[in-house]
Coordinates of C-alpha atoms and ligand atoms in Angstrom, one line a residue:
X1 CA 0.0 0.0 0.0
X2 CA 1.5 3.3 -1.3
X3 CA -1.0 5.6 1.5
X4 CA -0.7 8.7 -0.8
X5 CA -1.7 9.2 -4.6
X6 CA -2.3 11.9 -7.3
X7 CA -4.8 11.7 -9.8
X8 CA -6.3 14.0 -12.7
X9 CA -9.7 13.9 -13.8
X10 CA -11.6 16.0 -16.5
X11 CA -15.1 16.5 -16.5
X12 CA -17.3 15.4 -18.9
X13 CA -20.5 17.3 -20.1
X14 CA -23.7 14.9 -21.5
X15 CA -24.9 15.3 -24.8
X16 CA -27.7 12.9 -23.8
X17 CA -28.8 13.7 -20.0
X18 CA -28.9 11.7 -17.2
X19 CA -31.6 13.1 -15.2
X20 CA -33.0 10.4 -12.1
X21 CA -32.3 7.9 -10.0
X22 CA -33.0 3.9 -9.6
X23 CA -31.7 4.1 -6.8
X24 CA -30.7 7.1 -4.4
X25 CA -28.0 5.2 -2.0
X26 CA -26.2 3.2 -4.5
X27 CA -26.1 6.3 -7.5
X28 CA -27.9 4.2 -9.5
X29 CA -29.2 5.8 -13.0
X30 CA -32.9 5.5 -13.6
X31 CA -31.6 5.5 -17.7
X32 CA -28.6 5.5 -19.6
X33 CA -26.9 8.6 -20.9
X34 CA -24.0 9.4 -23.2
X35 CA -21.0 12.3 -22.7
X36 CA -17.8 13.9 -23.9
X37 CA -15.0 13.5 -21.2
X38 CA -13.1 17.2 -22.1
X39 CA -9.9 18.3 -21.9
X40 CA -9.9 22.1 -21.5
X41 CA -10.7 21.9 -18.1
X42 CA -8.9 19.6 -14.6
X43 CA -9.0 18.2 -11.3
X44 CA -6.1 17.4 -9.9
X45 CA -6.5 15.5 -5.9
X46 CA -4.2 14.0 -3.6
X47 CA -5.0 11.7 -1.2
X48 CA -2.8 10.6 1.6
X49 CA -3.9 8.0 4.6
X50 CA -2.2 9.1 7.6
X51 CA -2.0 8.0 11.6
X52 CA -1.4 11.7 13.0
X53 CA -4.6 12.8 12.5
X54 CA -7.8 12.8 14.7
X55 CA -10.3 12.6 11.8
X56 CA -10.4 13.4 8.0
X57 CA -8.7 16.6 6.5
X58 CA -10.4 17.8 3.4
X59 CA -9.2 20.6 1.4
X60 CA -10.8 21.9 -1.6
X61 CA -9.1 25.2 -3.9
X62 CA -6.7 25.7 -0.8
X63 CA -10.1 25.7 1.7
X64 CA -10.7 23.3 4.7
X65 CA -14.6 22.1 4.2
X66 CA -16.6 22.0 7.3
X67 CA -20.0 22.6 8.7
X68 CA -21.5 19.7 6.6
X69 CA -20.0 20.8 3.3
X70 CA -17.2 17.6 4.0
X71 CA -20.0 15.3 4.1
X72 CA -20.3 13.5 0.7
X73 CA -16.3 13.5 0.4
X74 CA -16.3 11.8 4.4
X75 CA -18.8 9.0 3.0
X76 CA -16.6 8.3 0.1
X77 CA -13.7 7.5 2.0
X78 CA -15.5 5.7 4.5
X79 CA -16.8 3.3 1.1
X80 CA -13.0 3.2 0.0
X81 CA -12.0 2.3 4.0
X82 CA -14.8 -0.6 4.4
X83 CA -13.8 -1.9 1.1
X84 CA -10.0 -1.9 2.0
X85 CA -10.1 -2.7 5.0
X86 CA -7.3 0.2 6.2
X87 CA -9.2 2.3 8.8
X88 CA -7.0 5.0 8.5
X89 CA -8.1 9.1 8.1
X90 CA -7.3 11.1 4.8
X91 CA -6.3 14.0 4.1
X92 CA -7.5 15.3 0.7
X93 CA -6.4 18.1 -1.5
X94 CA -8.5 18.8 -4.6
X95 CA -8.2 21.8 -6.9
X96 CA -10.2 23.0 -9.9
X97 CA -9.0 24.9 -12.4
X98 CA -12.7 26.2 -13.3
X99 CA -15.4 27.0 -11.5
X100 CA -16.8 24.4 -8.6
X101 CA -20.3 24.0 -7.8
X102 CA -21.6 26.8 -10.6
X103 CA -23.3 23.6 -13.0
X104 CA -19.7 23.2 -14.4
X105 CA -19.9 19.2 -13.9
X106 CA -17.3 19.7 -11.0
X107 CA -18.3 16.6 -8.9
X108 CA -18.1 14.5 -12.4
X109 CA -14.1 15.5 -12.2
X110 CA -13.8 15.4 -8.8
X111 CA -15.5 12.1 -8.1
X112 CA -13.6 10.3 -10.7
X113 CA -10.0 11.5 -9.6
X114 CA -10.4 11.1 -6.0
X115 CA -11.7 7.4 -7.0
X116 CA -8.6 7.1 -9.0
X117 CA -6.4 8.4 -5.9
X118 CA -7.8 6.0 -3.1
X119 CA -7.9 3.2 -5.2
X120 CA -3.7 3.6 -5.6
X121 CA -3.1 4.6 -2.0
X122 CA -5.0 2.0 -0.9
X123 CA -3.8 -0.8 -3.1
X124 CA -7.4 -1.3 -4.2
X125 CA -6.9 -3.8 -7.6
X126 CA -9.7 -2.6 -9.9
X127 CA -10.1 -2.4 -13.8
X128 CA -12.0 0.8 -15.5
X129 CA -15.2 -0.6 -14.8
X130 CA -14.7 -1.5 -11.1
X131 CA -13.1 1.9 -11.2
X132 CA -16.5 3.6 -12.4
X133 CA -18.7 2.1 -10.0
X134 CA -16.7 3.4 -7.5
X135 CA -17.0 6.5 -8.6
X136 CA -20.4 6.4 -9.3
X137 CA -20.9 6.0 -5.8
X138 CA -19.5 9.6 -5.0
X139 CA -21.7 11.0 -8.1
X140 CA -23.2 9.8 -11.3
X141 CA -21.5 11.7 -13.9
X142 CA -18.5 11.0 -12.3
X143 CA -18.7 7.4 -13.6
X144 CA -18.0 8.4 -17.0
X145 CA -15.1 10.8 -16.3
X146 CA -13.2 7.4 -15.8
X147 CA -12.9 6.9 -19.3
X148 CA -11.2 9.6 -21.9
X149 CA -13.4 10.2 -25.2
X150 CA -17.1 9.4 -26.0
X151 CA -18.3 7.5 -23.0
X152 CA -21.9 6.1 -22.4
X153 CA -22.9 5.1 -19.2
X154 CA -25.3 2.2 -18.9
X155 CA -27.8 1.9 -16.8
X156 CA -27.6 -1.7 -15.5
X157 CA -30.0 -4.2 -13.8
X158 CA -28.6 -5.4 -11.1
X159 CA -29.4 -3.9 -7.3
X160 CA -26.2 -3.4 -6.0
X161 CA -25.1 -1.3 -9.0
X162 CA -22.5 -3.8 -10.2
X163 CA -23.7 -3.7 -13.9
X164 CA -23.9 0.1 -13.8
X165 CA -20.8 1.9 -15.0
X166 CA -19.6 3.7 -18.2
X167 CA -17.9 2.1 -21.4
X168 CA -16.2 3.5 -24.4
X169 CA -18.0 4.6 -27.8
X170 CA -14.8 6.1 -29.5
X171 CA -11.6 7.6 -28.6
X172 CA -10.8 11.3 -28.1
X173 CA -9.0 11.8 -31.1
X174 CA -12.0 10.2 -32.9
X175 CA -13.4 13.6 -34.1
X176 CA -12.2 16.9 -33.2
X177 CA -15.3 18.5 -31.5
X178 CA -15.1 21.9 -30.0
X179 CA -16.8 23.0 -26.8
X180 CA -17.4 26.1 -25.3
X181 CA -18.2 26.7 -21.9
X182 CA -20.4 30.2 -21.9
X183 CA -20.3 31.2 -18.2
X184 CA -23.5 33.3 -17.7
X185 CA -22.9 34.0 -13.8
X186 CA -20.1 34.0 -11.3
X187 CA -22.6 32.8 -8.6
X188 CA -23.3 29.3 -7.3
X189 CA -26.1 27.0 -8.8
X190 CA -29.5 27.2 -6.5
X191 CA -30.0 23.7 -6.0
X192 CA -27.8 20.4 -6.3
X193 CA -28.3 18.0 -8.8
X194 CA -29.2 15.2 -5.9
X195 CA -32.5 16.9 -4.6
X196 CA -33.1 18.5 -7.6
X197 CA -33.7 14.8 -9.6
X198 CA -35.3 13.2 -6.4
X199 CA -37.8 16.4 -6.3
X200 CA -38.8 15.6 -10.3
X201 CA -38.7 11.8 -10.0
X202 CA -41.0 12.5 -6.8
X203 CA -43.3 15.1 -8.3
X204 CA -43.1 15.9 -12.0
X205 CA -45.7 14.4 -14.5
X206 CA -42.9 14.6 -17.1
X207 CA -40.7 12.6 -15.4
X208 CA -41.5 9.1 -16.5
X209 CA -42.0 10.2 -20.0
X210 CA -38.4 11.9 -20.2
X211 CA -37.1 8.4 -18.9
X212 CA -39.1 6.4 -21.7
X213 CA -37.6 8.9 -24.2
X214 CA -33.9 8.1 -23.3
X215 CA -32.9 4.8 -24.6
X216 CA -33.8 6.2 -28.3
X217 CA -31.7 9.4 -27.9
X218 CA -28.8 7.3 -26.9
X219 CA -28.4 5.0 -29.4
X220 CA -29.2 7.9 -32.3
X221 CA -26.3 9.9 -30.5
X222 CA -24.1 6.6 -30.1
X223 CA -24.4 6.3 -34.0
X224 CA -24.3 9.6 -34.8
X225 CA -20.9 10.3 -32.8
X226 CA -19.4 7.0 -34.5
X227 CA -20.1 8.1 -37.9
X228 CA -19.0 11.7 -36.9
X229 CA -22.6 13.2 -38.1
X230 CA -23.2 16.5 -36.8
X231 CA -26.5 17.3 -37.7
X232 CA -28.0 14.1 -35.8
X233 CA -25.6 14.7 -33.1
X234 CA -26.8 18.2 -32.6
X235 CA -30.4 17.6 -33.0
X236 CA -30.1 14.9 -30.3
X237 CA -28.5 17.1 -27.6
X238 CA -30.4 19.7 -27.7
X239 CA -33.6 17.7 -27.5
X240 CA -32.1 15.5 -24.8
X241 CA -31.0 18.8 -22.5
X242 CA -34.4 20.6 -23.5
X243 CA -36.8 17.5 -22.4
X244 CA -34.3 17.0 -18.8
X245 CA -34.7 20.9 -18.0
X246 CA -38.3 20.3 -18.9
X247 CA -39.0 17.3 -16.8
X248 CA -37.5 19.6 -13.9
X249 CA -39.6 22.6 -14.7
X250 CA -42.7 21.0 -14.4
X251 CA -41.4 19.9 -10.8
X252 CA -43.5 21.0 -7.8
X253 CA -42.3 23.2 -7.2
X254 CA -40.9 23.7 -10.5
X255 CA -36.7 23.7 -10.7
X256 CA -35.2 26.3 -12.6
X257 CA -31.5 26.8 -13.8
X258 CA -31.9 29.3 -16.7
X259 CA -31.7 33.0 -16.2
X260 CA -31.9 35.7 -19.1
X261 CA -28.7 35.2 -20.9
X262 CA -29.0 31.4 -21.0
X263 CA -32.5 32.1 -22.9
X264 CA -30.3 34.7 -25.1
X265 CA -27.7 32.3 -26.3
X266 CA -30.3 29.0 -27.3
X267 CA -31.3 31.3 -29.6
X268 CA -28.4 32.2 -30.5
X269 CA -27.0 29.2 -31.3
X270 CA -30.4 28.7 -33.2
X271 CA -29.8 31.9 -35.0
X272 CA -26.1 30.8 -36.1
X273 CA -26.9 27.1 -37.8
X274 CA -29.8 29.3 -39.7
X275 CA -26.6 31.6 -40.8
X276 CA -24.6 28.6 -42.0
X277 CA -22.6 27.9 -39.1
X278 CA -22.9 24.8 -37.7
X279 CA -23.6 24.6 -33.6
X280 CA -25.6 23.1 -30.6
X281 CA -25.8 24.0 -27.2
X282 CA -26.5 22.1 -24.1
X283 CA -27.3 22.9 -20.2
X284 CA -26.7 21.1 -17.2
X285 CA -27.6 22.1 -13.5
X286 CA -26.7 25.7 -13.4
X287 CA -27.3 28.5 -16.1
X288 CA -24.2 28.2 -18.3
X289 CA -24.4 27.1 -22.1
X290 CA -22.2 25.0 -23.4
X291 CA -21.9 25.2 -27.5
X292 CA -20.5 22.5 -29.5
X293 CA -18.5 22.9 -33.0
X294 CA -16.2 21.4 -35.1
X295 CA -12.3 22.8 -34.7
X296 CA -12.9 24.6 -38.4
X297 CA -15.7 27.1 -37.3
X298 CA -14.9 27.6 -33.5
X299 CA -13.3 30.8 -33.9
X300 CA -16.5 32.1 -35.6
X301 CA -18.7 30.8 -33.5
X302 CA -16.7 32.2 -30.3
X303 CA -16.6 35.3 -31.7
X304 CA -21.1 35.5 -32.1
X305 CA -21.3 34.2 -28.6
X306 CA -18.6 36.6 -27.2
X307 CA -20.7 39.8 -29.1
X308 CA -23.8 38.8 -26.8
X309 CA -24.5 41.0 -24.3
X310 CA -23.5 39.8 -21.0
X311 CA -21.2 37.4 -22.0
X312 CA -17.7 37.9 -20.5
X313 CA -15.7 34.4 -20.2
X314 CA -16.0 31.4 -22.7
X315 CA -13.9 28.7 -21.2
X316 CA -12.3 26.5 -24.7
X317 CA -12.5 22.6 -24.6
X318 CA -12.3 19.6 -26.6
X319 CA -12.4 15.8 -26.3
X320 CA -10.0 14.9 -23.7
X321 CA -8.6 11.6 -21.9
X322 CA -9.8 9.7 -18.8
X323 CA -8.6 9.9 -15.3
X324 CA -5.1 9.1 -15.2
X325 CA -2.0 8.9 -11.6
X326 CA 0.2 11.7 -12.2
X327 CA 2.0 10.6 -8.7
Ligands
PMV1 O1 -23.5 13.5 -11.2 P1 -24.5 14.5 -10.8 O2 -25.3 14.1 -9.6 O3 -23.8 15.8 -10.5 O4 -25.6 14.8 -11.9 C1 -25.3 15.3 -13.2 C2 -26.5 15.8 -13.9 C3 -26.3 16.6 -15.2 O5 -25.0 17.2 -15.2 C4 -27.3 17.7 -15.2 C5 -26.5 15.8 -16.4 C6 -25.4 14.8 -16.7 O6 -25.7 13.8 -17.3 O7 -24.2 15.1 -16.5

């Protein structure tokens, strides 16, 4: 057992949504969905088993997390202790290099590398799946930041989750995609992604539908990323992103993300395939758009979205790899 470990993770954004859960405990997805791990953006964590301290140590952008906010990270590592058997405290250093907690996918990154970390420190044996399940545990999306490229995540039967974890659809250097990350706040998102899909599982007329509609969206996206088909790819994000946000609107009470300027830009990006240039946006649990392209029009489709008013940063991406030891 090596007792300390570095690990970077990228986060990945869904082009088709998961939205709802099976199962609350265990992470489990109530569908499948399929995303683009992107490299553009990091999260680099350390973890380091120790006997000098009194309890865990968790430190997040250079900040000690307390008052509750610790919580989920605690639980993780008591999963990774139980499963080693080493009943040691951590200490844990994590570090973004974008925004955390603003709908940025932060807990996708940070999920999957601190997965990653314990698993060396510990001596944990595990293969990419193993690997995913374990990170599902800390978050859903964070499942498919195990893997580099076009990942989907499957669903699974079984009740202890073993059958639910994320496989490959093509590599990252398949097809040179371009995202950008159109941050329409500096604030934090008003409510996590956890009570927010329990509240439209629990009380939204739309939610069983947008689960029926799922399975279909994923395999016309799975095909369409293979055989690098924009079109289909971009009329299958956007109505996967559209029918999640509107399964949570019609929550009770109804969950909204949007403000003005993310209103603004889905037109926008509307307005700019009607002008020839080819684009799609999708939205996850905050207001921030995120536009796809392909590398040949993304400086002229950066420079439309950066002449909206209101728009100050556009954070540049593109396919990236999976979670990976850099210690
Ligand atoms: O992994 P969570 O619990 O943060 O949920 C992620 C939910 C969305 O980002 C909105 C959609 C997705 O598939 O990533």
């Amino acid at each position: 057992m090596r007792r300390r470990a570095t690990a970077v993770a990228h986060p990945n954004i869904a082009l088709v949504k998961y939205w709802g859960k099976r199962n609350a405990e265990y992470n489990l997805p109530a569908a499948g969905s399929l995303s683009l791990t992107l490299q553009g953006l990091s999260t680099q964590t350390t973890v380091e088993f120790v006997d000098h301290q009194p309890s865990d140590l968790i430190i997040l952008n250079d900040r000690v997390l307390r008052s509750g906010h610790e919580r989920r990270i605690v639980d993780f590592l008591d999963l990774m202790r139980s499963i080693s058997g080493i009943n040691l405290p951590a200490v844990v250093r994590s570090t973004n290099d974008f925004p955390t907690a603003a709908g940025l996918a932060s807990s996708s990154s940070g999920f999957a590398a601190l997965a990653a970390a314990c698993v060396v420190a510990l001596g944990i044996d595990v293969g990419p799946a193993e690997l995913s399940v374990l990170a599902r545990r800390g978050s859903g999306s964070a499942a498919r930041s195990i893997l580099g490229g076009f990942v989907e995540m499957q669903p699974g039967l079984a009740e202890d989750g073993s059958d639910a974890y994320a496989v490959p659809i093509e590599p990252d250097d398949h097809w040179d995609l371009r995202c950008l990350i159109v941050l329409t706040t500096r604030g934090e998102k008003n409510i996590g992604s956890t009570r927010a899909m329990e509240q439209t599982r629990a009380t939204s007329p739309y939610y069983q539908p947008w689960i029926d509609s799922v399975p279909e969206d994923i395999e016309v996206a799975r095909r369409a990323v293979t055989d690098r088909d924009f079109q289909t790819l971009a009329t299958v994000a956007e109505r996967s992103c559209l029918r999640m946000h509107a399964s949570a609107m019609a929550a009770d009470p109804g969950i909204i993300y949007w403000n003005g300027l993310t209103t603004t830009l889905i037109h926008r990006v509307r307005n700019l395939r009607a002008d020839g240039l080819a684009a799609f946006f999708t939205i996850d649990a905050g207001p921030h758009v995120k536009v796809f392209c392909e590398a040949h029009q993304v400086s002229a489709v950066e420079a439309m979205l950066r002449a909206v008013d209101g728009v100050n940063d556009i954070i540049r991406a593109k396919p990236g790899p999976g979670v990976h030891i850099v210690e």
